[in-house]
JSON list of N, CA and C in Angstrom, two decimals:
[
{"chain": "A", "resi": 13, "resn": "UNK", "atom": "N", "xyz": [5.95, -81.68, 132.29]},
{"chain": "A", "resi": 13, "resn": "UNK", "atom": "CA", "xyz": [4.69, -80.96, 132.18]},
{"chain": "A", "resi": 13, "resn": "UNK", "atom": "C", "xyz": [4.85, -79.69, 131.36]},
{"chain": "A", "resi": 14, "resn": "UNK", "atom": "N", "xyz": [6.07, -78.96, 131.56]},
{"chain": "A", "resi": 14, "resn": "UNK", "atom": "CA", "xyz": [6.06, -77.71, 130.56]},
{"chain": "A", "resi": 14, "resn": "UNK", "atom": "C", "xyz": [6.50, -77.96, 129.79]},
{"chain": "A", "resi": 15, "resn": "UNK", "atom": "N", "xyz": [6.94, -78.78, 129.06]},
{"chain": "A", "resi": 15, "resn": "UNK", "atom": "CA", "xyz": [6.93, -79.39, 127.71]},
{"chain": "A", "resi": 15, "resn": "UNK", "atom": "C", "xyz": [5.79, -80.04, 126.88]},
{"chain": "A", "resi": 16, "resn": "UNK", "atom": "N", "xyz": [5.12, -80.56, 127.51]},
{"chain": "A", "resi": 16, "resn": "UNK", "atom": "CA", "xyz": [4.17, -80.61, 127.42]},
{"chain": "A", "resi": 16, "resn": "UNK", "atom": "C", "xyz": [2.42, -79.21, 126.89]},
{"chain": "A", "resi": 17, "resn": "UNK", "atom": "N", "xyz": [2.82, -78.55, 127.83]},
{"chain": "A", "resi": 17, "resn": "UNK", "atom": "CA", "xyz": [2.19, -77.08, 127.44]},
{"chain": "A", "resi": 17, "resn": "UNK", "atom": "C", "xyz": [2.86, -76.24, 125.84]},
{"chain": "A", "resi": 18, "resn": "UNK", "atom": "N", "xyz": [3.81, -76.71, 125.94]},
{"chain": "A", "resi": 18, "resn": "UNK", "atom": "CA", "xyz": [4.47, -75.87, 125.27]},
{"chain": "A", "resi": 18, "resn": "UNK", "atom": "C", "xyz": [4.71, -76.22, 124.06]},
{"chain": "A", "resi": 19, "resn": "UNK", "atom": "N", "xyz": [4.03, -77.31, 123.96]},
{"chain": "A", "resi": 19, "resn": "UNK", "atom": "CA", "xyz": [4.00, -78.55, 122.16]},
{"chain": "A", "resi": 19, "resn": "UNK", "atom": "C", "xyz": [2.79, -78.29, 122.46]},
{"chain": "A", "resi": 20, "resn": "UNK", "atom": "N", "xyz": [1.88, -78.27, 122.88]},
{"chain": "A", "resi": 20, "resn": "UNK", "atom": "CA", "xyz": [-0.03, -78.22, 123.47]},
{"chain": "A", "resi": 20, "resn": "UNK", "atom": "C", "xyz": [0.04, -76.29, 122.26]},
{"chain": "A", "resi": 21, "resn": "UNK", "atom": "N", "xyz": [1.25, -75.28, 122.98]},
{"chain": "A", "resi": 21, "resn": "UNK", "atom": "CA", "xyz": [0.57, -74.10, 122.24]},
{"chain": "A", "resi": 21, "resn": "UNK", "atom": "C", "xyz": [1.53, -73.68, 120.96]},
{"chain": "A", "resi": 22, "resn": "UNK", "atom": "N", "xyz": [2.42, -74.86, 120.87]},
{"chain": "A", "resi": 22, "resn": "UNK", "atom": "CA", "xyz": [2.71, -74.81, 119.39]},
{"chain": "A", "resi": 22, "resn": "UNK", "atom": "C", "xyz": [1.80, -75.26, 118.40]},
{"chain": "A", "resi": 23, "resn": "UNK", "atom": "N", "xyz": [1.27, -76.83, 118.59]},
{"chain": "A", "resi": 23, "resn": "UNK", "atom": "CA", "xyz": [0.25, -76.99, 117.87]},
{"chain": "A", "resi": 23, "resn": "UNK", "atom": "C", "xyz": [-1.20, -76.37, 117.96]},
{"chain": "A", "resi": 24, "resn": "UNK", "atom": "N", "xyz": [-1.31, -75.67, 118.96]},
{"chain": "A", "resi": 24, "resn": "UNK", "atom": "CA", "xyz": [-2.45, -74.46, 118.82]},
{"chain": "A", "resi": 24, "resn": "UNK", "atom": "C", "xyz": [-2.02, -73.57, 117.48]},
{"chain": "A", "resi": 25, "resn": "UNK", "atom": "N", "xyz": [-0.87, -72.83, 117.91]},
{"chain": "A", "resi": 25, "resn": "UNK", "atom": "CA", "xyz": [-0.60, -71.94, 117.04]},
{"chain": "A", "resi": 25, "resn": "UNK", "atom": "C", "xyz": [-0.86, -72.64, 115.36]},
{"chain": "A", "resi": 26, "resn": "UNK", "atom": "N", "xyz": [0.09, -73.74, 115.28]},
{"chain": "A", "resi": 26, "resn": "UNK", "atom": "CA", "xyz": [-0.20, -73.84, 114.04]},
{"chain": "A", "resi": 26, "resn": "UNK", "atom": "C", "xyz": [-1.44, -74.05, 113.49]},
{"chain": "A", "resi": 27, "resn": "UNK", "atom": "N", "xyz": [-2.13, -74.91, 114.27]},
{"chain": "A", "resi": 27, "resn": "UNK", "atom": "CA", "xyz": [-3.88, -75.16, 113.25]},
{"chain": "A", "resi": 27, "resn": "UNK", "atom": "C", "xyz": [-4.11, -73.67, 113.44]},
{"chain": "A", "resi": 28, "resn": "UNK", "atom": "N", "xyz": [-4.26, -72.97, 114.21]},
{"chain": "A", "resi": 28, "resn": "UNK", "atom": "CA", "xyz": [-4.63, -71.65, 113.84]},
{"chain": "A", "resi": 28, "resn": "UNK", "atom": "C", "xyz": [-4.65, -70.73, 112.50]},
{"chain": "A", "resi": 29, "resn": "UNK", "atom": "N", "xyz": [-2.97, -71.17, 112.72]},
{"chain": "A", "resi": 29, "resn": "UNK", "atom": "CA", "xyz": [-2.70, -70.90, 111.11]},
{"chain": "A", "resi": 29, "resn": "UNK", "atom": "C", "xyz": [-2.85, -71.56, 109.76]},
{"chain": "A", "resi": 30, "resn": "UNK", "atom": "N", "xyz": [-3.39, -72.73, 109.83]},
{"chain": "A", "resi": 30, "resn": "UNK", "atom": "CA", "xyz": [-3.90, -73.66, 108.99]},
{"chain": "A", "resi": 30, "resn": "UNK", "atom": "C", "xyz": [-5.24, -73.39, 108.79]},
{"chain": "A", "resi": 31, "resn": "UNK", "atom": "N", "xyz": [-5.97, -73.09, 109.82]},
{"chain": "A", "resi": 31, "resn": "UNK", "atom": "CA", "xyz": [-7.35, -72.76, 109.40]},
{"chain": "A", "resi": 31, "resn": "UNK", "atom": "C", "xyz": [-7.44, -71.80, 108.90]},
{"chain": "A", "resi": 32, "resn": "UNK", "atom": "N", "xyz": [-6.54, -70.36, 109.24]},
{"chain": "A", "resi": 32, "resn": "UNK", "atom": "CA", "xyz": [-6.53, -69.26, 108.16]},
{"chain": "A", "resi": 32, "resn": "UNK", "atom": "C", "xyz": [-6.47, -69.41, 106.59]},
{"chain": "A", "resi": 33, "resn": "UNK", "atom": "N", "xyz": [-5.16, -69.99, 106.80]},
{"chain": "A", "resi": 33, "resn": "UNK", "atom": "CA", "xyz": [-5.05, -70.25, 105.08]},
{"chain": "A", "resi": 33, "resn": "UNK", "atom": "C", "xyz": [-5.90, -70.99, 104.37]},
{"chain": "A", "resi": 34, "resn": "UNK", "atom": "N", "xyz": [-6.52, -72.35, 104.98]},
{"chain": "A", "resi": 34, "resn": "UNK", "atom": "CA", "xyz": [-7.31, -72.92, 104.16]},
{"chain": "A", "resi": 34, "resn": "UNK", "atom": "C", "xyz": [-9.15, -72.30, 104.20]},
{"chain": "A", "resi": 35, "resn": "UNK", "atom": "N", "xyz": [-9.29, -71.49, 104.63]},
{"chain": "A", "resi": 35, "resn": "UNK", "atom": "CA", "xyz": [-10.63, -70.89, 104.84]},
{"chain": "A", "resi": 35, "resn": "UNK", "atom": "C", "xyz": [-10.52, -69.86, 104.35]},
{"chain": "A", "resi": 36, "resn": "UNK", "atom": "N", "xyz": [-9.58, -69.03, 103.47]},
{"chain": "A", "resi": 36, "resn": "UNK", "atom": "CA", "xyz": [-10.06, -67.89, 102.65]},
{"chain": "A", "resi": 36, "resn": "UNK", "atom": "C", "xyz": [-9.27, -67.43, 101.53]},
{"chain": "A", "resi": 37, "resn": "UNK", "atom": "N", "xyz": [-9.57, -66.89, 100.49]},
{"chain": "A", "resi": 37, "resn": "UNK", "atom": "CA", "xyz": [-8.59, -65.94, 99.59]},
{"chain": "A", "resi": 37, "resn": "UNK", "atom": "C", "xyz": [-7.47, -64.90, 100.44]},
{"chain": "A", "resi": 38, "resn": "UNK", "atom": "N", "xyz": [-6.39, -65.18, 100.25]},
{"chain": "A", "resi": 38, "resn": "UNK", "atom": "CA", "xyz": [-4.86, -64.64, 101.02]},
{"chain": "A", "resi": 38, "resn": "UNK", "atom": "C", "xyz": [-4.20, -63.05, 100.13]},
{"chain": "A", "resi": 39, "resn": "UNK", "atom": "N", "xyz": [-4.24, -62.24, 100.66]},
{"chain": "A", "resi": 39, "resn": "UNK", "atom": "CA", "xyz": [-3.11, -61.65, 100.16]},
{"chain": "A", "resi": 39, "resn": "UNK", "atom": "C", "xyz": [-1.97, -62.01, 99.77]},
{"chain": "A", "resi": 40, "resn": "UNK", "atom": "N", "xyz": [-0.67, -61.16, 99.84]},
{"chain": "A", "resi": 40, "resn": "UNK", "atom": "CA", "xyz": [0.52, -61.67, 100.16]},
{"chain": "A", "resi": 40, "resn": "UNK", "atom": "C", "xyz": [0.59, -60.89, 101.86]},
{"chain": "A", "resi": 41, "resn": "UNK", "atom": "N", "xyz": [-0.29, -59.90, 101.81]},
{"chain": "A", "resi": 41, "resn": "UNK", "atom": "CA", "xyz": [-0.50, -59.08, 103.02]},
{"chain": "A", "resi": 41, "resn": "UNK", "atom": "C", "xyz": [-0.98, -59.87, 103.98]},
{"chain": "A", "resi": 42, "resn": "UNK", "atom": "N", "xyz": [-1.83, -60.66, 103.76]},
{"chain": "A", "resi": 42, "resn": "UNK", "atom": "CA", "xyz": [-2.45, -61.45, 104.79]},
{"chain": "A", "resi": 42, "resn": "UNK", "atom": "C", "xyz": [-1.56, -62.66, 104.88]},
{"chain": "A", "resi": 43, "resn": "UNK", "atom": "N", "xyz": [-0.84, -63.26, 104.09]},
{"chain": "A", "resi": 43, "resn": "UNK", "atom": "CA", "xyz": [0.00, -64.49, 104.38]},
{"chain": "A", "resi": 43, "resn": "UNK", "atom": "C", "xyz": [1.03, -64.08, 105.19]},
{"chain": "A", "resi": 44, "resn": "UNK", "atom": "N", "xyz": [1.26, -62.36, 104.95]},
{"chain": "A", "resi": 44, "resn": "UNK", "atom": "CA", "xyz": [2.67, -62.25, 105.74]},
{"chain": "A", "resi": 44, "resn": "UNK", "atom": "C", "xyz": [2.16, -61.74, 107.49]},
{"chain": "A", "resi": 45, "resn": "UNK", "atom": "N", "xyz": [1.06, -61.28, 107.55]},
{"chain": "A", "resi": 45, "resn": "UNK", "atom": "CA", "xyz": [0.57, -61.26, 108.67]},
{"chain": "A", "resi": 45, "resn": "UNK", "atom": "C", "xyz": [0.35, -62.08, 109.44]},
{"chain": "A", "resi": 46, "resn": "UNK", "atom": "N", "xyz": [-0.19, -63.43, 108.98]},
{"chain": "A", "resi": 46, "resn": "UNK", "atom": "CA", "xyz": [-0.38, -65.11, 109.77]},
{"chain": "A", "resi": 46, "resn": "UNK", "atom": "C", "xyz": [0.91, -65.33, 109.56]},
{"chain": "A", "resi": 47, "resn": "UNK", "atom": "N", "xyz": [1.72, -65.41, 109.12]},
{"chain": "A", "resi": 47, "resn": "UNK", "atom": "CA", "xyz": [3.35, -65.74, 109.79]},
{"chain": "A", "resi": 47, "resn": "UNK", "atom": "C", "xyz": [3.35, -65.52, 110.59]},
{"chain": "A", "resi": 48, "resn": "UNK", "atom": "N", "xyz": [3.77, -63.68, 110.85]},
{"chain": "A", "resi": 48, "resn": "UNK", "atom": "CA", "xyz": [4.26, -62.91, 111.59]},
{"chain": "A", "resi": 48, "resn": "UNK", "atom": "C", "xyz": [3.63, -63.42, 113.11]},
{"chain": "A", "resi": 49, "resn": "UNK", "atom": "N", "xyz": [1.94, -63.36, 112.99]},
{"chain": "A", "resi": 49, "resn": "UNK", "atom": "CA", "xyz": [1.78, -64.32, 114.33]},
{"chain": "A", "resi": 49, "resn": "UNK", "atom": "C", "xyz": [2.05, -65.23, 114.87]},
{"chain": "A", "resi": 50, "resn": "UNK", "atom": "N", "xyz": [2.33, -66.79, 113.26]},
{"chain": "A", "resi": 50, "resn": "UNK", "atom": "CA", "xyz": [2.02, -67.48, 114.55]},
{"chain": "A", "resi": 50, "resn": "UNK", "atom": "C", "xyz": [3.85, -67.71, 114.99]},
{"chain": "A", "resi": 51, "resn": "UNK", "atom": "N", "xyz": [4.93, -66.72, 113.76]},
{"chain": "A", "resi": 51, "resn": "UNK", "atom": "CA", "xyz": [6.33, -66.72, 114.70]},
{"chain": "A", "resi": 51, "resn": "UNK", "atom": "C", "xyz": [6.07, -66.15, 116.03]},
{"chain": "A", "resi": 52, "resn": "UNK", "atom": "N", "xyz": [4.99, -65.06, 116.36]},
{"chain": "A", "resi": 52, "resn": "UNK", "atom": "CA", "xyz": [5.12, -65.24, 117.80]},
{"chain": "A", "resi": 52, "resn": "UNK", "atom": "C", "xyz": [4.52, -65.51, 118.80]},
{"chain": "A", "resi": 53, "resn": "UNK", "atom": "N", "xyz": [3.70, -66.66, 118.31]},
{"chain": "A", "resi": 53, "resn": "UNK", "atom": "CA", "xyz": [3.46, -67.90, 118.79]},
{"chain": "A", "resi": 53, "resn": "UNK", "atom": "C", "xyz": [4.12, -68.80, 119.26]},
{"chain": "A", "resi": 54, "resn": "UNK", "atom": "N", "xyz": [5.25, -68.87, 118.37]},
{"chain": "A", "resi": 54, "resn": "UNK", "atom": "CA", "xyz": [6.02, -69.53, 118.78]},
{"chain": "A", "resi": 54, "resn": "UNK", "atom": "C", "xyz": [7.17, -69.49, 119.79]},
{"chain": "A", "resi": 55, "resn": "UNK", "atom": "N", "xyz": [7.35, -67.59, 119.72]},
{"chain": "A", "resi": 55, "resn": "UNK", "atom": "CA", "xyz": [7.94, -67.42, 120.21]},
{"chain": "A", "resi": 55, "resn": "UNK", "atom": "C", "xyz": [7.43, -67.34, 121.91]},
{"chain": "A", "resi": 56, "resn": "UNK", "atom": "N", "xyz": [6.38, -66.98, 121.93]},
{"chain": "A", "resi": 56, "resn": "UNK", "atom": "CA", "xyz": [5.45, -66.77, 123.16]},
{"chain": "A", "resi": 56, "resn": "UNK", "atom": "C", "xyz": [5.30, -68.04, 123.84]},
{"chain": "A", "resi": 57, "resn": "UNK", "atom": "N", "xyz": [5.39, -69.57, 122.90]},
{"chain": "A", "resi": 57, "resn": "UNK", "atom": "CA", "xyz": [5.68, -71.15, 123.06]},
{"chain": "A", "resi": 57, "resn": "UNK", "atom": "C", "xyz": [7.13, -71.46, 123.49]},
{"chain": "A", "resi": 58, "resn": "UNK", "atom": "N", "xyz": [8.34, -70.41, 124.18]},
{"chain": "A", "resi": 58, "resn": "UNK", "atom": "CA", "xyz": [9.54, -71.10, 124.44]},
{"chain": "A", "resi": 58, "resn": "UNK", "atom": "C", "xyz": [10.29, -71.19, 122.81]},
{"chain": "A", "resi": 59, "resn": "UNK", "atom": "N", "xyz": [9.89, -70.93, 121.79]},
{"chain": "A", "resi": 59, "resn": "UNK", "atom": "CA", "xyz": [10.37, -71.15, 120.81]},
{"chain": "A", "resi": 59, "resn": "UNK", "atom": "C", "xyz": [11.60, -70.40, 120.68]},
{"chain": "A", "resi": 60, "resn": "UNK", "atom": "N", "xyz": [12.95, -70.89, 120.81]},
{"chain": "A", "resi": 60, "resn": "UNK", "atom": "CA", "xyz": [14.12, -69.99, 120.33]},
{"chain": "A", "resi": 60, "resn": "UNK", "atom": "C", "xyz": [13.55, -68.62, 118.99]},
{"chain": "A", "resi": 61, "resn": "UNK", "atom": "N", "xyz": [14.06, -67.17, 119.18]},
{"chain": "A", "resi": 61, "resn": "UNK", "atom": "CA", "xyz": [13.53, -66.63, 117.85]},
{"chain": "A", "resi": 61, "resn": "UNK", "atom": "C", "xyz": [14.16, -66.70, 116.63]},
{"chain": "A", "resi": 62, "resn": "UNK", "atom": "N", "xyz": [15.16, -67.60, 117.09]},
{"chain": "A", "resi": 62, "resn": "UNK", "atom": "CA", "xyz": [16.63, -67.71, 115.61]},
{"chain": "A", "resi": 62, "resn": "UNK", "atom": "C", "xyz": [15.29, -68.72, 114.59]},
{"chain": "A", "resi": 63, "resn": "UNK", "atom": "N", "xyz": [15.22, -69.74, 115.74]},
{"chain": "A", "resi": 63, "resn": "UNK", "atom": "CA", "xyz": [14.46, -70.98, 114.95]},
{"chain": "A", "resi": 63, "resn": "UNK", "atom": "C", "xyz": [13.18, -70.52, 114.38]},
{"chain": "A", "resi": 64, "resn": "UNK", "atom": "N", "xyz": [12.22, -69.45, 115.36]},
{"chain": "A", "resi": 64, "resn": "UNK", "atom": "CA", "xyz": [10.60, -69.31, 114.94]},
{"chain": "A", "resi": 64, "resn": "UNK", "atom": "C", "xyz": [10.80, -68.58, 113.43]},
{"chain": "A", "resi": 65, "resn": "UNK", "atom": "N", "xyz": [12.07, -67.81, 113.20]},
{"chain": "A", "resi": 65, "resn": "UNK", "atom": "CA", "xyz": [12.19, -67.13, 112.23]},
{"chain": "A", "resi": 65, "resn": "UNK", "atom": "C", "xyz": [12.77, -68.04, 111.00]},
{"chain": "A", "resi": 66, "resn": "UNK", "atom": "N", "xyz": [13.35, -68.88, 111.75]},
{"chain": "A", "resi": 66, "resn": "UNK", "atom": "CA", "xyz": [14.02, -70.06, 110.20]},
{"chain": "A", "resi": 66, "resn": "UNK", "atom": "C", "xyz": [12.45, -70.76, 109.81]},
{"chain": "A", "resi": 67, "resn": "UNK", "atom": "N", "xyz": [12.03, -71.22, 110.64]},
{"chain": "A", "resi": 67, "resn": "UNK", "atom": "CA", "xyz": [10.68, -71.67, 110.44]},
{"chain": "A", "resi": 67, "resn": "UNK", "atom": "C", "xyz": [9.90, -71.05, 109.25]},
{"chain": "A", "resi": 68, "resn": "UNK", "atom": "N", "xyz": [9.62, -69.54, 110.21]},
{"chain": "A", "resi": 68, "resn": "UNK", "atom": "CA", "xyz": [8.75, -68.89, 108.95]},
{"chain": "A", "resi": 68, "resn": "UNK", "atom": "C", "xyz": [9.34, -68.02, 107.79]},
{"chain": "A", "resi": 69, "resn": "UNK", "atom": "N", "xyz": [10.73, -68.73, 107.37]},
{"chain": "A", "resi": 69, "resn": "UNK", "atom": "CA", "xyz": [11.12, -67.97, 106.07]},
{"chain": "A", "resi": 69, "resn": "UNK", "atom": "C", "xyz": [10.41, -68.35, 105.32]},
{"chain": "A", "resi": 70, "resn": "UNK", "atom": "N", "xyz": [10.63, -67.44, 104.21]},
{"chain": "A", "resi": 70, "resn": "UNK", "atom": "CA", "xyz": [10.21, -67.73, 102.56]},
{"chain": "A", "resi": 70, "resn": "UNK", "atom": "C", "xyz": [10.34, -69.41, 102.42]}
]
């Protein structure tokens, strides 16, 4: 079951961040800001922070 939750608010996080990007003109300010969340999203999801951060490199 908490595995379950916890793939449930990873893939929250990400469409989140999918709907950002595809619904408007981006900075580089604003792209680095929707990272920065949804790494802690992920991290807030059980996500190791070694990995949420390999994730959202360059």
């Amino acid at each position: 079951m908490e595995v379950k939750l916890m793939l449930e608010g990873i893939r929250g996080a990400f469409s989140k961040l999918v709907e950002n990007i595809k619904t408007r003109s981006l900075s580089e300010k604003d792209i680095e800001r929707y990272v920065n969340e949804f790494k802690l999203q992920l991290v807030s999801n059980d996500v190791a922070l070694e990995v949420a951060e390999k994730i959202c490199e360059e």
